Amino acid sequence: MDTYTVHLAMAALIGASLVAVSAYYMHRKTLSQLLEFAKTVEREEEVSDGEWPQYSKKRRAHHSRRKGNGYYRRGSTSLPDVTMISGGIDGEEKRNGPVHVDGIPPGLPRLHTLPEGKSGGHATSAKRSGNLIRPTSPKSPVASASAFESIEGSDDEDNMTDNSKIDTTYLCTNGNAGPNLPDHINATGEAMQITASSMIRSHSVSGDLHGVQPDPIAADILRREPEQETFARLRISPTECLEMRKRYVFKEAVAPWETEVISDPSTPKPNPEPFFYAPEEKSDHYFEMQDGVIHVYANKDSKVELFPVADATTFFTDLHHILRVIAAGNIRTLCYHRLNLLEQKFNLHLMLNSDREFLAQKSAPHRDFYNVRKVDTHVHHSACMNQKHLLRFIKSKLRKEPDEVVIFRDGTYLTLKEVFESLDLTGYDLNVDLLDVHADKSTFHRFDKFNLKYNPCGQSRLREIFLKQDNLIQGRFLAELTKQVFSDLAASKYQMAEYRISIYGRKQSEWDQLASWIVNNELYSENVVWLIQIPRLYNIYKEMGIVTSFQNILDNIFIPLVEVTVDPDSHPQLHVFLKQVVGLDLVDDESKPERRPTKHMPTPDQWTNVFNPAYSYYVYYCYANLYTLNKLRESKGMTTIKFRPHSGEAGDIDHLAATFLTAHNIAHGINLKKSPVLQYLYYLAQIGLAMSPLSNNSLFLDYHRNPFPMFFLRGLNVSLSTDDPLQIHLTKEPLVEEYSIAASVWKLSSCDLCEIARNSVYQSGFSHALKSHWIGKEYYKRGPDGNDIHKTNVPHIRLEFRETIWKEEMQHVYLGKAIIPEEVV
């Protein structure tokens, strides 16, 4: 260090020291002058009255206990000792005349004194001082508790009278006295002498003798126990929302474990002929579309609707009621505290039982995280492969089938080789970077750019050739690529997937084309089931002239499904394909702005404008038609389709409120963190959340801000899924990659991972027989009764904790009157 720096530091140190010393002496001098001035004023007034103060003894030090008075006198370090100025507080040191408040210099607090000759001591405590001077301070609006600390434990405490309810309503807001004065108040508004025991003990901000007698209302508030919101005090309760959901969500009349008894614990045998069609008779059911919803009758002459569903006005009225519940401040506070309590209870459980859980897992033979069943509950079929897999497949086809005619563009049929020549590319040039299908920073909050990543090399023609099933080659390339993915899943043995494939609603023949593609290419795997996803693209179809109203889309989506249910011979391939379909999904960018639907919205045939309907409008009409369809299929002994839309990835929480009423499970749900009430409702209803943190990290939410670990701690029914392996993941096993990153970032234990994997099987649409084999014969029972640690590797103690806490919350919400079934519904 050079000399200049040392000198500069020394100068700064000396300067700061001088400033501090100067400030100290200036402050001390100011206080001394202030005290001298106050004493001078007092002496002048006393001389004018012809009387001189008589001091009988010297004052004791501050904070010493006065004998015979029963209190501590505590001095203030920030203000002068005004009791010394007034001549003390002992009766022997009493002044002959009162101290006039007007003589106090500006800046000192106003003094409340007692008139001459008055005595405020109690009859049984005559030796107590009665003229305690109590100055007021803006910082101390109530009496200081420290001024009367020594009263506690004294012998005289039992003899004190309770005057705590002193009427001080005579005080106006400006400090003046009101018209009706109590007996202990004089005409000037000054308090007459009262015993110290009658002061209401309260907490002062400054903790010294600068307080006035408190308002009795304020004193009552201070004495009252702090109130906490409880469900018993709520005018509207979450129980109403839970009961609403029970009325809406489709539930099988007979549970699958009651109709199909599993007696053989061995592995279920695969279906040898999954695409075999056995002719079935047509039923007499008659259906028609009314105001956007299918109505089914026993026959054409019947006028009694078989499967009534809530109309749109009722649904939107109930939706608005839920939104009011969500917005209520007291309910939000209560739900927030309950959720925090759930989180802390789980942390406490881990502190006490994590070692026991680990030992239980070690004692389970054979099982670990790698060989428990895991289902990818949310993955889009057109992006189910990773980018390296797609690159190898494209190079393979370019090398083996260069002369295959694959596309018709600009009036010309082009071979695969000619397509790449038009792009000025060869098979050797291709690499992962040139393929450019991986999401990067440019896609964050840009759903449009993310969708463009489905185009290999940025070319829509390559997407049409390799990633579409309705193209010139009838989707042969995509079918072969899908079979390779099926083989990878079969090789892993313990990983399953639910692939989402699109039906757009542009024409009714889409269903037959999709079913034909599945059946003709024999796309079947014991590890895979299908969900149908419906993109919310009405506004685009309207602008293109494909549809004239929203009713056209509903007709194109649901009429073929009802037709094949009534008469399987009308669409035989579709009938076979629907046996593998387990769910219906709604997809698109949720962040687009939209108007909240009202109770009286236009019917779908009246919706002819170019604007896209709101999310909840889509939800209701898809739910209502699917509910009717499921009731019809169940009555004929066919498989049913559950409503499992995307919800809560972005946009308003209205989306989550709508799916709370109608959906079995949802995808994403990250916006639940914005609404503690909805989050608590989703916990109570145990609605499945198929969350994809890596996908959210590329689109809407940074990984470290994802609420997945918080949801898991609180006990929500969460699972991990991949969403779009083509754009997101880098390895051959994208689902294991999703689990491994979550475990590393959020420090999830093996027990946590196995519990999440078990949740994924619960949420999935696989058959009762497969679930029984994967996670236990009695998987449908709650808590440890439905758990088989030898299959799930989840300790009983973990599930017992989850069940106990959930039941406690249900009883808390229902005020001890909750009816909890023994089976998971």
PDB file of N, CA and C in Angstrom, residues 76-123:
ATOM      1  N   SER A  76     -36.065   8.180  31.218  1.00  0.00           N
ATOM      2  CA  SER A  76     -35.912   8.105  29.773  1.00  0.00           C
ATOM      3  C   SER A  76     -34.526   8.590  29.388  1.00  0.00           C
ATOM      4  N   THR A  77     -33.893   7.911  28.467  1.00  0.00           N
ATOM      5  CA  THR A  77     -32.571   8.318  27.992  1.00  0.00           C
ATOM      6  C   THR A  77     -32.658   9.360  26.900  1.00  0.00           C
ATOM      7  N   SER A  78     -33.860   9.590  26.371  1.00  0.00           N
ATOM      8  CA  SER A  78     -33.995  10.519  25.255  1.00  0.00           C
ATOM      9  C   SER A  78     -34.614  11.847  25.649  1.00  0.00           C
ATOM     10  N   LEU A  79     -35.215  11.951  26.871  1.00  0.00           N
ATOM     11  CA  LEU A  79     -35.853  13.183  27.311  1.00  0.00           C
ATOM     12  C   LEU A  79     -35.389  13.538  28.722  1.00  0.00           C
ATOM     13  N   PRO A  80     -35.439  14.808  29.143  1.00  0.00           N
ATOM     14  CA  PRO A  80     -35.038  15.202  30.502  1.00  0.00           C
ATOM     15  C   PRO A  80     -35.933  14.555  31.536  1.00  0.00           C
ATOM     16  N   ASP A  81     -35.426  14.524  32.796  1.00  0.00           N
ATOM     17  CA  ASP A  81     -36.181  13.954  33.907  1.00  0.00           C
ATOM     18  C   ASP A  81     -37.160  15.000  34.404  1.00  0.00           C
ATOM     19  N   VAL A  82     -38.384  14.956  33.887  1.00  0.00           N
ATOM     20  CA  VAL A  82     -39.369  15.971  34.243  1.00  0.00           C
ATOM     21  C   VAL A  82     -39.860  15.820  35.663  1.00  0.00           C
ATOM     22  N   THR A  83     -39.746  14.638  36.252  1.00  0.00           N
ATOM     23  CA  THR A  83     -40.155  14.476  37.641  1.00  0.00           C
ATOM     24  C   THR A  83     -39.202  15.191  38.578  1.00  0.00           C
ATOM     25  N   MET A  84     -37.933  15.291  38.200  1.00  0.00           N
ATOM     26  CA  MET A  84     -36.986  16.064  39.003  1.00  0.00           C
ATOM     27  C   MET A  84     -37.331  17.539  38.976  1.00  0.00           C
ATOM     28  N   ILE A  85     -37.775  18.019  37.815  1.00  0.00           N
ATOM     29  CA  ILE A  85     -38.133  19.431  37.687  1.00  0.00           C
ATOM     30  C   ILE A  85     -39.327  19.757  38.560  1.00  0.00           C
ATOM     31  N   SER A  86     -40.294  18.884  38.625  1.00  0.00           N
ATOM     32  CA  SER A  86     -41.532  19.163  39.352  1.00  0.00           C
ATOM     33  C   SER A  86     -41.410  18.912  40.840  1.00  0.00           C
ATOM     34  N   GLY A  87     -40.235  18.489  41.250  1.00  0.00           N
ATOM     35  CA  GLY A  87     -40.034  18.348  42.692  1.00  0.00           C
ATOM     36  C   GLY A  87     -40.206  16.963  43.217  1.00  0.00           C
ATOM     37  N   GLY A  88     -40.140  15.956  42.381  1.00  0.00           N
ATOM     38  CA  GLY A  88     -40.184  14.583  42.854  1.00  0.00           C
ATOM     39  C   GLY A  88     -41.582  14.042  42.886  1.00  0.00           C
ATOM     40  N   ILE A  89     -41.680  12.783  43.339  1.00  0.00           N
ATOM     41  CA  ILE A  89     -42.962  12.108  43.351  1.00  0.00           C
ATOM     42  C   ILE A  89     -43.344  11.624  44.734  1.00  0.00           C
ATOM     43  N   ASP A  90     -42.456  11.799  45.692  1.00  0.00           N
ATOM     44  CA  ASP A  90     -42.791  11.385  47.057  1.00  0.00           C
ATOM     45  C   ASP A  90     -43.662  12.436  47.717  1.00  0.00           C
ATOM     46  N   GLY A  91     -44.513  12.015  48.644  1.00  0.00           N
ATOM     47  CA  GLY A  91     -45.412  12.939  49.320  1.00  0.00           C
ATOM     48  C   GLY A  91     -44.660  13.972  50.145  1.00  0.00           C
ATOM     49  N   GLU A  92     -43.495  13.610  50.724  1.00  0.00           N
ATOM     50  CA  GLU A  92     -42.724  14.527  51.543  1.00  0.00           C
ATOM     51  C   GLU A  92     -42.046  15.605  50.717  1.00  0.00           C
ATOM     52  N   GLU A  93     -41.866  15.373  49.411  1.00  0.00           N
ATOM     53  CA  GLU A  93     -41.210  16.323  48.537  1.00  0.00           C
ATOM     54  C   GLU A  93     -42.197  17.093  47.703  1.00  0.00           C
ATOM     55  N   LYS A  94     -43.448  17.080  48.079  1.00  0.00           N
ATOM     56  CA  LYS A  94     -44.519  17.678  47.284  1.00  0.00           C
ATOM     57  C   LYS A  94     -44.393  19.191  47.244  1.00  0.00           C
ATOM     58  N   ARG A  95     -44.661  19.761  46.121  1.00  0.00           N
ATOM     59  CA  ARG A  95     -44.612  21.209  45.954  1.00  0.00           C
ATOM     60  C   ARG A  95     -45.869  21.831  46.546  1.00  0.00           C
ATOM     61  N   ASN A  96     -45.766  23.145  46.949  1.00  0.00           N
ATOM     62  CA  ASN A  96     -46.909  23.854  47.490  1.00  0.00           C
ATOM     63  C   ASN A  96     -47.860  24.317  46.406  1.00  0.00           C
ATOM     64  N   GLY A  97     -47.372  24.409  45.192  1.00  0.00           N
ATOM     65  CA  GLY A  97     -48.213  24.865  44.093  1.00  0.00           C
ATOM     66  C   GLY A  97     -48.020  24.008  42.869  1.00  0.00           C
ATOM     67  N   PRO A  98     -48.978  24.008  41.983  1.00  0.00           N
ATOM     68  CA  PRO A  98     -48.875  23.184  40.781  1.00  0.00           C
ATOM     69  C   PRO A  98     -47.886  23.766  39.789  1.00  0.00           C
ATOM     70  N   VAL A  99     -47.368  22.882  38.950  1.00  0.00           N
ATOM     71  CA  VAL A  99     -46.489  23.307  37.859  1.00  0.00           C
ATOM     72  C   VAL A  99     -47.353  23.659  36.670  1.00  0.00           C
ATOM     73  N   HIS A 100     -47.185  24.841  36.135  1.00  0.00           N
ATOM     74  CA  HIS A 100     -47.990  25.264  34.986  1.00  0.00           C
ATOM     75  C   HIS A 100     -47.390  24.684  33.716  1.00  0.00           C
ATOM     76  N   VAL A 101     -48.249  24.041  32.952  1.00  0.00           N
ATOM     77  CA  VAL A 101     -47.781  23.399  31.730  1.00  0.00           C
ATOM     78  C   VAL A 101     -47.278  24.410  30.730  1.00  0.00           C
ATOM     79  N   ASP A 102     -47.841  25.601  30.771  1.00  0.00           N
ATOM     80  CA  ASP A 102     -47.448  26.597  29.767  1.00  0.00           C
ATOM     81  C   ASP A 102     -45.998  26.995  29.913  1.00  0.00           C
ATOM     82  N   GLY A 103     -45.388  26.702  31.056  1.00  0.00           N
ATOM     83  CA  GLY A 103     -44.000  27.086  31.246  1.00  0.00           C
ATOM     84  C   GLY A 103     -43.010  26.123  30.641  1.00  0.00           C
ATOM     85  N   ILE A 104     -43.474  25.016  30.154  1.00  0.00           N
ATOM     86  CA  ILE A 104     -42.557  24.039  29.561  1.00  0.00           C
ATOM     87  C   ILE A 104     -42.136  24.511  28.180  1.00  0.00           C
ATOM     88  N   PRO A 105     -40.857  24.505  27.912  1.00  0.00           N
ATOM     89  CA  PRO A 105     -40.394  24.993  26.604  1.00  0.00           C
ATOM     90  C   PRO A 105     -40.911  24.116  25.472  1.00  0.00           C
ATOM     91  N   PRO A 106     -40.916  24.659  24.248  1.00  0.00           N
ATOM     92  CA  PRO A 106     -41.343  23.867  23.086  1.00  0.00           C
ATOM     93  C   PRO A 106     -40.429  22.663  22.896  1.00  0.00           C
ATOM     94  N   GLY A 107     -41.027  21.556  22.468  1.00  0.00           N
ATOM     95  CA  GLY A 107     -40.251  20.348  22.247  1.00  0.00           C
ATOM     96  C   GLY A 107     -40.408  19.329  23.355  1.00  0.00           C
ATOM     97  N   LEU A 108     -40.754  19.792  24.564  1.00  0.00           N
ATOM     98  CA  LEU A 108     -40.994  18.846  25.653  1.00  0.00           C
ATOM     99  C   LEU A 108     -42.448  18.397  25.638  1.00  0.00           C
ATOM    100  N   PRO A 109     -42.722  17.181  26.105  1.00  0.00           N
ATOM    101  CA  PRO A 109     -44.100  16.688  26.088  1.00  0.00           C
ATOM    102  C   PRO A 109     -44.964  17.408  27.100  1.00  0.00           C
ATOM    103  N   ARG A 110     -46.262  17.463  26.797  1.00  0.00           N
ATOM    104  CA  ARG A 110     -47.230  18.089  27.684  1.00  0.00           C
ATOM    105  C   ARG A 110     -47.335  17.312  28.984  1.00  0.00           C
ATOM    106  N   LEU A 111     -47.454  18.009  30.117  1.00  0.00           N
ATOM    107  CA  LEU A 111     -47.515  17.350  31.418  1.00  0.00           C
ATOM    108  C   LEU A 111     -48.942  17.317  31.928  1.00  0.00           C
ATOM    109  N   HIS A 112     -49.352  16.173  32.468  1.00  0.00           N
ATOM    110  CA  HIS A 112     -50.635  16.053  33.153  1.00  0.00           C
ATOM    111  C   HIS A 112     -50.359  16.034  34.642  1.00  0.00           C
ATOM    112  N   THR A 113     -50.805  17.063  35.359  1.00  0.00           N
ATOM    113  CA  THR A 113     -50.553  17.138  36.800  1.00  0.00           C
ATOM    114  C   THR A 113     -51.869  17.096  37.556  1.00  0.00           C
ATOM    115  N   LEU A 114     -51.765  16.919  38.835  1.00  0.00           N
ATOM    116  CA  LEU A 114     -52.941  16.842  39.698  1.00  0.00           C
ATOM    117  C   LEU A 114     -53.066  18.123  40.509  1.00  0.00           C
ATOM    118  N   PRO A 115     -54.259  18.601  40.767  1.00  0.00           N
ATOM    119  CA  PRO A 115     -54.440  19.840  41.525  1.00  0.00           C
ATOM    120  C   PRO A 115     -53.917  19.706  42.949  1.00  0.00           C
ATOM    121  N   GLU A 116     -53.664  20.846  43.521  1.00  0.00           N
ATOM    122  CA  GLU A 116     -53.097  20.885  44.875  1.00  0.00           C
ATOM    123  C   GLU A 116     -54.085  20.309  45.892  1.00  0.00           C
ATOM    124  N   GLY A 117     -53.525  19.565  46.812  1.00  0.00           N
ATOM    125  CA  GLY A 117     -54.338  19.063  47.915  1.00  0.00           C
ATOM    126  C   GLY A 117     -55.122  17.830  47.612  1.00  0.00           C
ATOM    127  N   LYS A 118     -55.165  17.382  46.362  1.00  0.00           N
ATOM    128  CA  LYS A 118     -55.928  16.186  46.010  1.00  0.00           C
ATOM    129  C   LYS A 118     -55.092  14.955  46.297  1.00  0.00           C
ATOM    130  N   SER A 119     -55.684  13.933  46.699  1.00  0.00           N
ATOM    131  CA  SER A 119     -54.983  12.689  46.988  1.00  0.00           C
ATOM    132  C   SER A 119     -55.664  11.568  46.239  1.00  0.00           C
ATOM    133  N   GLY A 120     -54.861  10.844  45.512  1.00  0.00           N
ATOM    134  CA  GLY A 120     -55.429   9.763  44.700  1.00  0.00           C
ATOM    135  C   GLY A 120     -55.153   8.409  45.266  1.00  0.00           C
ATOM    136  N   GLY A 121     -54.551   8.306  46.434  1.00  0.00           N
ATOM    137  CA  GLY A 121     -54.233   7.003  46.989  1.00  0.00           C
ATOM    138  C   GLY A 121     -55.468   6.262  47.419  1.00  0.00           C
ATOM    139  N   HIS A 122     -55.424   4.933  47.363  1.00  0.00           N
ATOM    140  CA  HIS A 122     -56.532   4.086  47.776  1.00  0.00           C
ATOM    141  C   HIS A 122     -56.627   4.089  49.297  1.00  0.00           C
ATOM    142  N   ALA A 123     -57.803   3.802  49.809  1.00  0.00           N
ATOM    143  CA  ALA A 123     -58.019   3.838  51.257  1.00  0.00           C
ATOM    144  C   ALA A 123     -57.127   2.861  51.981  1.00  0.00           C
TER     145      ALA A 123
END
